[in-house]
């Protein structure tokens, strides 16, 4: 009896093992990968070192969209290292000289940063004397290298634009484009009505040269020593020199409007990026 029971148990165990093998053969068992099996090679990561498609290069330079660039490339508007390129998909290196309609272009993303400048910062990239510069205030604004458009002297506060868009910077600093710059000047004494009328005539001589004054008025709600003056001249310290010529000392000077932009929501010493609409407005000047 004992032998038969043991034999029966053996047959049952054998049947169970066979059943497990059968189930495994039907897909329930997942094969573990061998450590000796070769892995599929990783796909190479594409970088700008492999070259940039010409249409992307043109688009990144701010000229137009990629789709528009394709049309203009086919029309022969693009040159790489002095050779006209009409091939779709042509790749360029960052070291190549790329021209579009004869003008040298750069694929770097264009940045536009507006700063509300405080006192005691000079408008320069660096200073040999170790004085504080405006670049210290905007160094976290963007990874691209940006530059101040025009200047504000050390003691003048207010709006200062930074960008790496060279064409726009030239436009905004050239007097012929009449870029509006409005200053709030605080004088050491009341500004006489006759002097206000003199500046209101529009032309004024400073150091033997004409300065065109677009508008001048007392600041509403303030004392007669507070004057708003609008000019488009880019001459150094020109507002201070205008009042100095009339015998007044400028105690405080603040640029409150530049090219239609105001200091709204920008605290002193802080900055913000321009909106797309603001950039479009500047390019339409």
PDB file of C-alpha atoms in Angstrom:
ATOM      1  CA  UNK A   1       0.000   0.000   0.000  1.00  0.00           C
ATOM      2  CA  UNK A   2       2.774   2.357   0.918  1.00  0.00           C
ATOM      3  CA  UNK A   3       4.605   1.654  -2.319  1.00  0.00           C
ATOM      4  CA  UNK A   4       1.467   2.307  -4.427  1.00  0.00           C
ATOM      5  CA  UNK A   5       0.765   5.606  -2.664  1.00  0.00           C
ATOM      6  CA  UNK A   6       4.340   6.768  -3.250  1.00  0.00           C
ATOM      7  CA  UNK A   7       4.120   5.733  -6.889  1.00  0.00           C
ATOM      8  CA  UNK A   8       0.847   7.617  -7.265  1.00  0.00           C
ATOM      9  CA  UNK A   9       2.330  10.720  -5.711  1.00  0.00           C
ATOM     10  CA  UNK A  10       5.285  10.473  -8.076  1.00  0.00           C
ATOM     11  CA  UNK A  11       2.975  10.269 -11.090  1.00  0.00           C
ATOM     12  CA  UNK A  12       0.969  13.310  -9.837  1.00  0.00           C
ATOM     13  CA  UNK A  13       4.184  15.352  -9.323  1.00  0.00           C
ATOM     14  CA  UNK A  14       5.355  14.370 -12.784  1.00  0.00           C
ATOM     15  CA  UNK A  15       2.021  15.416 -14.288  1.00  0.00           C
ATOM     16  CA  UNK A  16       2.199  18.825 -12.526  1.00  0.00           C
ATOM     17  CA  UNK A  17       5.719  19.412 -13.830  1.00  0.00           C
ATOM     18  CA  UNK A  18       4.624  18.531 -17.326  1.00  0.00           C
ATOM     19  CA  UNK A  19       1.672  20.861 -16.974  1.00  0.00           C
ATOM     20  CA  UNK A  20       3.980  23.747 -15.930  1.00  0.00           C
ATOM     21  CA  UNK A  21       6.226  23.017 -18.892  1.00  0.00           C
ATOM     22  CA  UNK A  22       3.202  23.026 -21.184  1.00  0.00           C
ATOM     23  CA  UNK A  23       1.964  26.361 -19.805  1.00  0.00           C
ATOM     24  CA  UNK A  24       5.402  27.857 -20.133  1.00  0.00           C
ATOM     25  CA  UNK A  25       5.611  26.736 -23.728  1.00  0.00           C
ATOM     26  CA  UNK A  26       2.330  28.621 -24.344  1.00  0.00           C
ATOM     27  CA  UNK A  27       3.911  31.966 -23.465  1.00  0.00           C
ATOM     28  CA  UNK A  28       3.367  32.448 -19.750  1.00  0.00           C
ATOM     29  CA  UNK A  29       7.118  32.196 -19.100  1.00  0.00           C
ATOM     30  CA  UNK A  30       9.160  35.289 -19.974  1.00  0.00           C
ATOM     31  CA  UNK A  31      12.725  34.620 -20.981  1.00  0.00           C
ATOM     32  CA  UNK A  32      15.301  36.642 -19.101  1.00  0.00           C
ATOM     33  CA  UNK A  33      17.739  38.457 -21.383  1.00  0.00           C
ATOM     34  CA  UNK A  34      21.237  37.066 -21.296  1.00  0.00           C
ATOM     35  CA  UNK A  35      23.999  39.392 -20.200  1.00  0.00           C
ATOM     36  CA  UNK A  36      25.918  38.229 -23.241  1.00  0.00           C
ATOM     37  CA  UNK A  37      23.247  39.373 -25.706  1.00  0.00           C
ATOM     38  CA  UNK A  38      24.214  42.453 -27.738  1.00  0.00           C
ATOM     39  CA  UNK A  39      22.138  45.583 -27.150  1.00  0.00           C
ATOM     40  CA  UNK A  40      20.851  47.619 -30.089  1.00  0.00           C
ATOM     41  CA  UNK A  41      23.208  50.567 -30.724  1.00  0.00           C
ATOM     42  CA  UNK A  42      21.899  53.937 -29.475  1.00  0.00           C
ATOM     43  CA  UNK A  43      20.794  56.394 -32.121  1.00  0.00           C
ATOM     44  CA  UNK A  44      23.263  59.257 -32.552  1.00  0.00           C
ATOM     45  CA  UNK A  45      22.122  62.572 -31.097  1.00  0.00           C
ATOM     46  CA  UNK A  46      22.005  65.336 -33.636  1.00  0.00           C
ATOM     47  CA  UNK A  47      23.728  68.563 -32.605  1.00  0.00           C
ATOM     48  CA  UNK A  48      24.460  71.892 -34.222  1.00  0.00           C
ATOM     49  CA  UNK A  49      28.017  70.609 -34.683  1.00  0.00           C
ATOM     50  CA  UNK A  50      26.590  68.490 -37.530  1.00  0.00           C
ATOM     51  CA  UNK A  51      25.454  71.673 -39.229  1.00  0.00           C
ATOM     52  CA  UNK A  52      22.229  73.687 -39.295  1.00  0.00           C
ATOM     53  CA  UNK A  53      19.753  73.607 -42.160  1.00  0.00           C
ATOM     54  CA  UNK A  54      19.968  76.878 -44.021  1.00  0.00           C
ATOM     55  CA  UNK A  55      16.259  77.630 -43.645  1.00  0.00           C
ATOM     56  CA  UNK A  56      16.536  77.208 -39.858  1.00  0.00           C
ATOM     57  CA  UNK A  57      19.640  79.409 -39.793  1.00  0.00           C
ATOM     58  CA  UNK A  58      17.757  82.164 -41.641  1.00  0.00           C
ATOM     59  CA  UNK A  59      14.674  81.759 -39.433  1.00  0.00           C
ATOM     60  CA  UNK A  60      16.742  81.918 -36.236  1.00  0.00           C
ATOM     61  CA  UNK A  61      18.298  85.146 -37.462  1.00  0.00           C
ATOM     62  CA  UNK A  62      14.845  86.737 -37.349  1.00  0.00           C
ATOM     63  CA  UNK A  63      14.487  87.329 -41.100  1.00  0.00           C
ATOM     64  CA  UNK A  64      11.407  85.177 -41.710  1.00  0.00           C
ATOM     65  CA  UNK A  65       9.818  81.788 -41.005  1.00  0.00           C
ATOM     66  CA  UNK A  66      11.390  78.521 -42.208  1.00  0.00           C
ATOM     67  CA  UNK A  67       8.662  78.048 -44.813  1.00  0.00           C
ATOM     68  CA  UNK A  68       9.244  81.536 -46.194  1.00  0.00           C
ATOM     69  CA  UNK A  69      12.995  80.931 -46.088  1.00  0.00           C
ATOM     70  CA  UNK A  70      12.604  77.878 -48.345  1.00  0.00           C
ATOM     71  CA  UNK A  71      10.913  80.004 -51.006  1.00  0.00           C
ATOM     72  CA  UNK A  72      13.555  82.729 -50.773  1.00  0.00           C
ATOM     73  CA  UNK A  73      16.418  80.211 -50.848  1.00  0.00           C
ATOM     74  CA  UNK A  74      14.988  78.745 -54.062  1.00  0.00           C
ATOM     75  CA  UNK A  75      14.848  82.290 -55.459  1.00  0.00           C
ATOM     76  CA  UNK A  76      18.602  82.701 -54.849  1.00  0.00           C
ATOM     77  CA  UNK A  77      18.443  85.162 -51.948  1.00  0.00           C
ATOM     78  CA  UNK A  78      20.870  83.246 -49.719  1.00  0.00           C
ATOM     79  CA  UNK A  79      24.661  83.080 -49.975  1.00  0.00           C
ATOM     80  CA  UNK A  80      27.060  80.918 -47.950  1.00  0.00           C
ATOM     81  CA  UNK A  81      30.732  81.851 -48.028  1.00  0.00           C
ATOM     82  CA  UNK A  82      30.174  83.924 -51.167  1.00  0.00           C
ATOM     83  CA  UNK A  83      28.259  81.228 -53.085  1.00  0.00           C
ATOM     84  CA  UNK A  84      24.534  81.400 -53.888  1.00  0.00           C
ATOM     85  CA  UNK A  85      22.729  78.376 -52.417  1.00  0.00           C
ATOM     86  CA  UNK A  86      19.395  77.182 -53.814  1.00  0.00           C
ATOM     87  CA  UNK A  87      19.553  73.599 -52.550  1.00  0.00           C
ATOM     88  CA  UNK A  88      16.812  72.586 -50.118  1.00  0.00           C
ATOM     89  CA  UNK A  89      18.181  71.052 -46.919  1.00  0.00           C
ATOM     90  CA  UNK A  90      21.629  72.567 -47.371  1.00  0.00           C
ATOM     91  CA  UNK A  91      23.487  72.630 -44.048  1.00  0.00           C
ATOM     92  CA  UNK A  92      25.766  75.384 -42.810  1.00  0.00           C
ATOM     93  CA  UNK A  93      28.255  75.566 -39.947  1.00  0.00           C
ATOM     94  CA  UNK A  94      28.274  78.267 -37.293  1.00  0.00           C
ATOM     95  CA  UNK A  95      31.635  79.386 -38.674  1.00  0.00           C
ATOM     96  CA  UNK A  96      30.214  79.981 -42.176  1.00  0.00           C
ATOM     97  CA  UNK A  97      29.500  83.479 -43.475  1.00  0.00           C
ATOM     98  CA  UNK A  98      25.825  83.563 -44.399  1.00  0.00           C
ATOM     99  CA  UNK A  99      24.252  86.494 -46.198  1.00  0.00           C
ATOM    100  CA  UNK A 100      20.613  87.111 -47.012  1.00  0.00           C
ATOM    101  CA  UNK A 101      19.876  89.663 -49.734  1.00  0.00           C
ATOM    102  CA  UNK A 102      23.479  90.788 -49.317  1.00  0.00           C
ATOM    103  CA  UNK A 103      23.231  91.447 -45.560  1.00  0.00           C
ATOM    104  CA  UNK A 104      25.243  89.371 -43.089  1.00  0.00           C
ATOM    105  CA  UNK A 105      22.949  87.453 -40.734  1.00  0.00           C
ATOM    106  CA  UNK A 106      23.426  85.686 -37.400  1.00  0.00           C
ATOM    107  CA  UNK A 107      21.399  82.661 -36.198  1.00  0.00           C
ATOM    108  CA  UNK A 108      21.522  83.692 -32.560  1.00  0.00           C
ATOM    109  CA  UNK A 109      18.063  84.140 -31.053  1.00  0.00           C
ATOM    110  CA  UNK A 110      17.239  87.827 -30.744  1.00  0.00           C
ATOM    111  CA  UNK A 111      16.631  89.062 -27.214  1.00  0.00           C
ATOM    112  CA  UNK A 112      15.068  92.309 -25.996  1.00  0.00           C
ATOM    113  CA  UNK A 113      15.318  93.307 -22.332  1.00  0.00           C
ATOM    114  CA  UNK A 114      14.006  96.500 -20.738  1.00  0.00           C
ATOM    115  CA  UNK A 115      15.662  97.721 -17.514  1.00  0.00           C
ATOM    116  CA  UNK A 116      14.535 100.371 -15.040  1.00  0.00           C
ATOM    117  CA  UNK A 117      18.026 101.664 -14.280  1.00  0.00           C
ATOM    118  CA  UNK A 118      18.870 102.916 -10.772  1.00  0.00           C
ATOM    119  CA  UNK A 119      21.462 105.573  -9.906  1.00  0.00           C
ATOM    120  CA  UNK A 120      25.202 104.885  -9.606  1.00  0.00           C
ATOM    121  CA  UNK A 121      25.379 102.391 -12.483  1.00  0.00           C
ATOM    122  CA  UNK A 122      27.281 103.313 -15.623  1.00  0.00           C
ATOM    123  CA  UNK A 123      26.137 102.297 -19.092  1.00  0.00           C
ATOM    124  CA  UNK A 124      29.070 100.235 -20.297  1.00  0.00           C
ATOM    125  CA  UNK A 125      29.951  96.564 -20.713  1.00  0.00           C
ATOM    126  CA  UNK A 126      32.711  96.734 -18.092  1.00  0.00           C
ATOM    127  CA  UNK A 127      34.669  99.366 -16.199  1.00  0.00           C
ATOM    128  CA  UNK A 128      38.423  99.482 -15.578  1.00  0.00           C
ATOM    129  CA  UNK A 129      37.854 101.458 -12.379  1.00  0.00           C
ATOM    130  CA  UNK A 130      35.622  98.772 -10.916  1.00  0.00           C
ATOM    131  CA  UNK A 131      32.455 100.865 -10.846  1.00  0.00           C
ATOM    132  CA  UNK A 132      29.060  99.174 -11.028  1.00  0.00           C
ATOM    133  CA  UNK A 133      27.752  98.705 -14.575  1.00  0.00           C
ATOM    134  CA  UNK A 134      24.259  98.091 -15.941  1.00  0.00           C
ATOM    135  CA  UNK A 135      25.406  94.676 -17.170  1.00  0.00           C
ATOM    136  CA  UNK A 136      25.466  93.477 -13.570  1.00  0.00           C
ATOM    137  CA  UNK A 137      21.711  94.107 -13.390  1.00  0.00           C
ATOM    138  CA  UNK A 138      20.776  92.104 -16.508  1.00  0.00           C
ATOM    139  CA  UNK A 139      23.361  89.306 -16.465  1.00  0.00           C
ATOM    140  CA  UNK A 140      20.657  86.741 -15.578  1.00  0.00           C
ATOM    141  CA  UNK A 141      18.184  87.961 -18.211  1.00  0.00           C
ATOM    142  CA  UNK A 142      19.418  85.727 -21.051  1.00  0.00           C
ATOM    143  CA  UNK A 143      22.275  83.432 -22.018  1.00  0.00           C
ATOM    144  CA  UNK A 144      22.823  85.451 -25.207  1.00  0.00           C
ATOM    145  CA  UNK A 145      25.194  88.405 -24.987  1.00  0.00           C
ATOM    146  CA  UNK A 146      23.123  91.600 -25.058  1.00  0.00           C
ATOM    147  CA  UNK A 147      24.179  95.235 -25.261  1.00  0.00           C
ATOM    148  CA  UNK A 148      22.658  98.528 -24.064  1.00  0.00           C
ATOM    149  CA  UNK A 149      20.961 100.648 -26.732  1.00  0.00           C
ATOM    150  CA  UNK A 150      22.263 104.177 -26.258  1.00  0.00           C
ATOM    151  CA  UNK A 151      23.382 105.480 -22.896  1.00  0.00           C
ATOM    152  CA  UNK A 152      22.162 106.869 -19.609  1.00  0.00           C
ATOM    153  CA  UNK A 153      24.768 108.623 -17.478  1.00  0.00           C
ATOM    154  CA  UNK A 154      25.659 107.336 -14.029  1.00  0.00           C
ATOM    155  CA  UNK A 155      23.181 109.488 -12.114  1.00  0.00           C
ATOM    156  CA  UNK A 156      20.291 109.234 -14.595  1.00  0.00           C
ATOM    157  CA  UNK A 157      17.621 106.647 -13.854  1.00  0.00           C
ATOM    158  CA  UNK A 158      14.897 105.075 -15.960  1.00  0.00           C
ATOM    159  CA  UNK A 159      14.378 103.038 -19.087  1.00  0.00           C
ATOM    160  CA  UNK A 160      17.308 101.381 -20.828  1.00  0.00           C
ATOM    161  CA  UNK A 161      16.897  98.770 -23.564  1.00  0.00           C
ATOM    162  CA  UNK A 162      19.290  95.852 -24.138  1.00  0.00           C
ATOM    163  CA  UNK A 163      19.407  93.639 -27.219  1.00  0.00           C
ATOM    164  CA  UNK A 164      21.636  91.607 -29.538  1.00  0.00           C
ATOM    165  CA  UNK A 165      19.646  92.850 -32.546  1.00  0.00           C
ATOM    166  CA  UNK A 166      22.210  95.143 -34.146  1.00  0.00           C
ATOM    167  CA  UNK A 167      19.920  96.425 -36.901  1.00  0.00           C
ATOM    168  CA  UNK A 168      17.235  97.477 -34.435  1.00  0.00           C
ATOM    169  CA  UNK A 169      19.806  99.090 -32.124  1.00  0.00           C
ATOM    170  CA  UNK A 170      21.092 101.252 -34.992  1.00  0.00           C
ATOM    171  CA  UNK A 171      17.569 102.317 -35.851  1.00  0.00           C
ATOM    172  CA  UNK A 172      16.682 103.265 -32.285  1.00  0.00           C
ATOM    173  CA  UNK A 173      19.800 105.386 -31.786  1.00  0.00           C
ATOM    174  CA  UNK A 174      19.695 107.308 -35.088  1.00  0.00           C
ATOM    175  CA  UNK A 175      18.057 110.772 -34.758  1.00  0.00           C
ATOM    176  CA  UNK A 176      16.339 110.544 -38.152  1.00  0.00           C
ATOM    177  CA  UNK A 177      13.924 107.902 -36.826  1.00  0.00           C
ATOM    178  CA  UNK A 178      12.597 110.326 -34.172  1.00  0.00           C
ATOM    179  CA  UNK A 179      12.516 107.730 -31.416  1.00  0.00           C
ATOM    180  CA  UNK A 180      10.551 109.269 -28.547  1.00  0.00           C
ATOM    181  CA  UNK A 181      12.448 109.754 -25.262  1.00  0.00           C
ATOM    182  CA  UNK A 182      10.632 111.506 -22.431  1.00  0.00           C
ATOM    183  CA  UNK A 183      12.511 112.625 -19.316  1.00  0.00           C
ATOM    184  CA  UNK A 184      11.305 113.852 -15.934  1.00  0.00           C
ATOM    185  CA  UNK A 185      13.793 116.487 -14.769  1.00  0.00           C
ATOM    186  CA  UNK A 186      13.878 117.762 -11.182  1.00  0.00           C
ATOM    187  CA  UNK A 187      15.638 121.146 -11.063  1.00  0.00           C
ATOM    188  CA  UNK A 188      17.369 123.011  -8.243  1.00  0.00           C
ATOM    189  CA  UNK A 189      14.748 125.822  -8.445  1.00  0.00           C
ATOM    190  CA  UNK A 190      11.497 126.774 -10.168  1.00  0.00           C
ATOM    191  CA  UNK A 191      11.641 126.752 -13.931  1.00  0.00           C
ATOM    192  CA  UNK A 192      10.705 130.201 -15.229  1.00  0.00           C
ATOM    193  CA  UNK A 193       7.810 130.545 -17.677  1.00  0.00           C
ATOM    194  CA  UNK A 194      10.029 132.490 -20.116  1.00  0.00           C
ATOM    195  CA  UNK A 195      12.535 129.608 -20.177  1.00  0.00           C
ATOM    196  CA  UNK A 196       9.717 127.151 -20.746  1.00  0.00           C
ATOM    197  CA  UNK A 197       8.600 129.267 -23.724  1.00  0.00           C
ATOM    198  CA  UNK A 198      12.182 129.353 -25.049  1.00  0.00           C
ATOM    199  CA  UNK A 199      12.392 125.563 -25.103  1.00  0.00           C
ATOM    200  CA  UNK A 200       8.863 125.309 -26.515  1.00  0.00           C
ATOM    201  CA  UNK A 201      10.041 126.985 -29.726  1.00  0.00           C
ATOM    202  CA  UNK A 202      11.605 123.644 -30.684  1.00  0.00           C
ATOM    203  CA  UNK A 203      15.166 124.678 -31.517  1.00  0.00           C
ATOM    204  CA  UNK A 204      17.806 125.381 -28.916  1.00  0.00           C
ATOM    205  CA  UNK A 205      21.561 125.918 -29.108  1.00  0.00           C
ATOM    206  CA  UNK A 206      23.788 123.810 -26.852  1.00  0.00           C
ATOM    207  CA  UNK A 207      27.568 124.156 -27.125  1.00  0.00           C
ATOM    208  CA  UNK A 208      27.177 125.784 -30.530  1.00  0.00           C
ATOM    209  CA  UNK A 209      24.991 123.005 -31.956  1.00  0.00           C
ATOM    210  CA  UNK A 210      21.236 122.874 -32.526  1.00  0.00           C
ATOM    211  CA  UNK A 211      19.110 120.616 -30.381  1.00  0.00           C
ATOM    212  CA  UNK A 212      15.540 119.897 -31.437  1.00  0.00           C
ATOM    213  CA  UNK A 213      13.094 119.721 -28.541  1.00  0.00           C
ATOM    214  CA  UNK A 214       9.885 117.874 -29.359  1.00  0.00           C
ATOM    215  CA  UNK A 215       7.904 118.920 -26.283  1.00  0.00           C
ATOM    216  CA  UNK A 216       8.365 120.474 -22.844  1.00  0.00           C
ATOM    217  CA  UNK A 217       5.924 121.125 -19.979  1.00  0.00           C
ATOM    218  CA  UNK A 218       5.623 121.357 -16.234  1.00  0.00           C
ATOM    219  CA  UNK A 219       4.935 117.971 -14.630  1.00  0.00           C
ATOM    220  CA  UNK A 220       1.247 117.882 -13.740  1.00  0.00           C
ATOM    221  CA  UNK A 221       0.545 117.942 -10.007  1.00  0.00           C
ATOM    222  CA  UNK A 222       4.145 118.774  -9.067  1.00  0.00           C
ATOM    223  CA  UNK A 223       6.035 121.964  -8.258  1.00  0.00           C
ATOM    224  CA  UNK A 224       7.303 124.303 -11.003  1.00  0.00           C
ATOM    225  CA  UNK A 225      10.777 122.801 -10.564  1.00  0.00           C
ATOM    226  CA  UNK A 226       9.539 119.505 -12.061  1.00  0.00           C
ATOM    227  CA  UNK A 227       9.714 119.548 -15.870  1.00  0.00           C
ATOM    228  CA  UNK A 228       8.955 116.948 -18.516  1.00  0.00           C
ATOM    229  CA  UNK A 229      11.054 117.219 -21.684  1.00  0.00           C
ATOM    230  CA  UNK A 230      10.824 115.108 -24.842  1.00  0.00           C
ATOM    231  CA  UNK A 231      13.729 114.901 -27.291  1.00  0.00           C
ATOM    232  CA  UNK A 232      15.111 112.496 -29.874  1.00  0.00           C
ATOM    233  CA  UNK A 233      18.735 113.595 -29.757  1.00  0.00           C
ATOM    234  CA  UNK A 234      21.261 110.963 -28.677  1.00  0.00           C
ATOM    235  CA  UNK A 235      24.002 113.363 -27.600  1.00  0.00           C
ATOM    236  CA  UNK A 236      25.720 112.565 -24.311  1.00  0.00           C
ATOM    237  CA  UNK A 237      24.137 114.213 -21.213  1.00  0.00           C
ATOM    238  CA  UNK A 238      22.091 116.419 -23.557  1.00  0.00           C
ATOM    239  CA  UNK A 239      19.131 116.997 -21.164  1.00  0.00           C
ATOM    240  CA  UNK A 240      21.425 118.136 -18.365  1.00  0.00           C
ATOM    241  CA  UNK A 241      23.257 120.430 -20.811  1.00  0.00           C
ATOM    242  CA  UNK A 242      19.987 122.007 -22.021  1.00  0.00           C
ATOM    243  CA  UNK A 243      19.024 123.101 -18.516  1.00  0.00           C
ATOM    244  CA  UNK A 244      22.591 124.010 -17.637  1.00  0.00           C
ATOM    245  CA  UNK A 245      22.643 126.404 -20.614  1.00  0.00           C
ATOM    246  CA  UNK A 246      19.631 128.170 -19.094  1.00  0.00           C
ATOM    247  CA  UNK A 247      21.281 128.376 -15.667  1.00  0.00           C
ATOM    248  CA  UNK A 248      19.581 125.441 -13.920  1.00  0.00           C
ATOM    249  CA  UNK A 249      21.066 122.381 -12.268  1.00  0.00           C
ATOM    250  CA  UNK A 250      19.359 119.039 -12.772  1.00  0.00           C
ATOM    251  CA  UNK A 251      19.059 117.403  -9.356  1.00  0.00           C
ATOM    252  CA  UNK A 252      17.312 114.235 -10.608  1.00  0.00           C
ATOM    253  CA  UNK A 253      16.754 112.914 -14.111  1.00  0.00           C
ATOM    254  CA  UNK A 254      14.542 109.963 -14.957  1.00  0.00           C
ATOM    255  CA  UNK A 255      13.734 108.568 -18.413  1.00  0.00           C
ATOM    256  CA  UNK A 256      10.078 107.603 -18.160  1.00  0.00           C
ATOM    257  CA  UNK A 257       9.300 106.751 -21.811  1.00  0.00           C
ATOM    258  CA  UNK A 258      11.543 105.197 -24.460  1.00  0.00           C
ATOM    259  CA  UNK A 259      10.253 104.352 -27.949  1.00  0.00           C
ATOM    260  CA  UNK A 260       6.674 104.097 -26.652  1.00  0.00           C
ATOM    261  CA  UNK A 261       7.573 101.843 -23.702  1.00  0.00           C
ATOM    262  CA  UNK A 262       6.997 102.876 -20.090  1.00  0.00           C
ATOM    263  CA  UNK A 263       8.255 101.809 -16.657  1.00  0.00           C
ATOM    264  CA  UNK A 264       4.906 100.271 -15.739  1.00  0.00           C
ATOM    265  CA  UNK A 265       5.363  97.156 -13.548  1.00  0.00           C
ATOM    266  CA  UNK A 266       9.178  97.441 -13.567  1.00  0.00           C
ATOM    267  CA  UNK A 267      10.616  98.317 -10.184  1.00  0.00           C
ATOM    268  CA  UNK A 268      13.852 100.280  -9.993  1.00  0.00           C
ATOM    269  CA  UNK A 269      16.785  97.948 -10.633  1.00  0.00           C
ATOM    270  CA  UNK A 270      14.562  95.272 -12.228  1.00  0.00           C
ATOM    271  CA  UNK A 271      14.028  94.226 -15.849  1.00  0.00           C
ATOM    272  CA  UNK A 272      11.594  92.361 -18.085  1.00  0.00           C
ATOM    273  CA  UNK A 273      11.579  90.870 -21.574  1.00  0.00           C
ATOM    274  CA  UNK A 274       9.688  92.741 -24.275  1.00  0.00           C
ATOM    275  CA  UNK A 275       6.497  91.192 -25.603  1.00  0.00           C
ATOM    276  CA  UNK A 276       6.230  90.107 -29.243  1.00  0.00           C
ATOM    277  CA  UNK A 277       3.922  93.052 -29.867  1.00  0.00           C
ATOM    278  CA  UNK A 278       6.465  95.503 -28.413  1.00  0.00           C
ATOM    279  CA  UNK A 279       9.221  94.065 -30.597  1.00  0.00           C
ATOM    280  CA  UNK A 280       6.977  94.365 -33.675  1.00  0.00           C
ATOM    281  CA  UNK A 281       6.199  97.989 -32.767  1.00  0.00           C
ATOM    282  CA  UNK A 282       9.904  98.824 -32.482  1.00  0.00           C
ATOM    283  CA  UNK A 283      10.660  97.259 -35.860  1.00  0.00           C
ATOM    284  CA  UNK A 284       7.922  99.365 -37.445  1.00  0.00           C
ATOM    285  CA  UNK A 285       9.555 102.643 -36.360  1.00  0.00           C
TER     286      UNK A 285
END
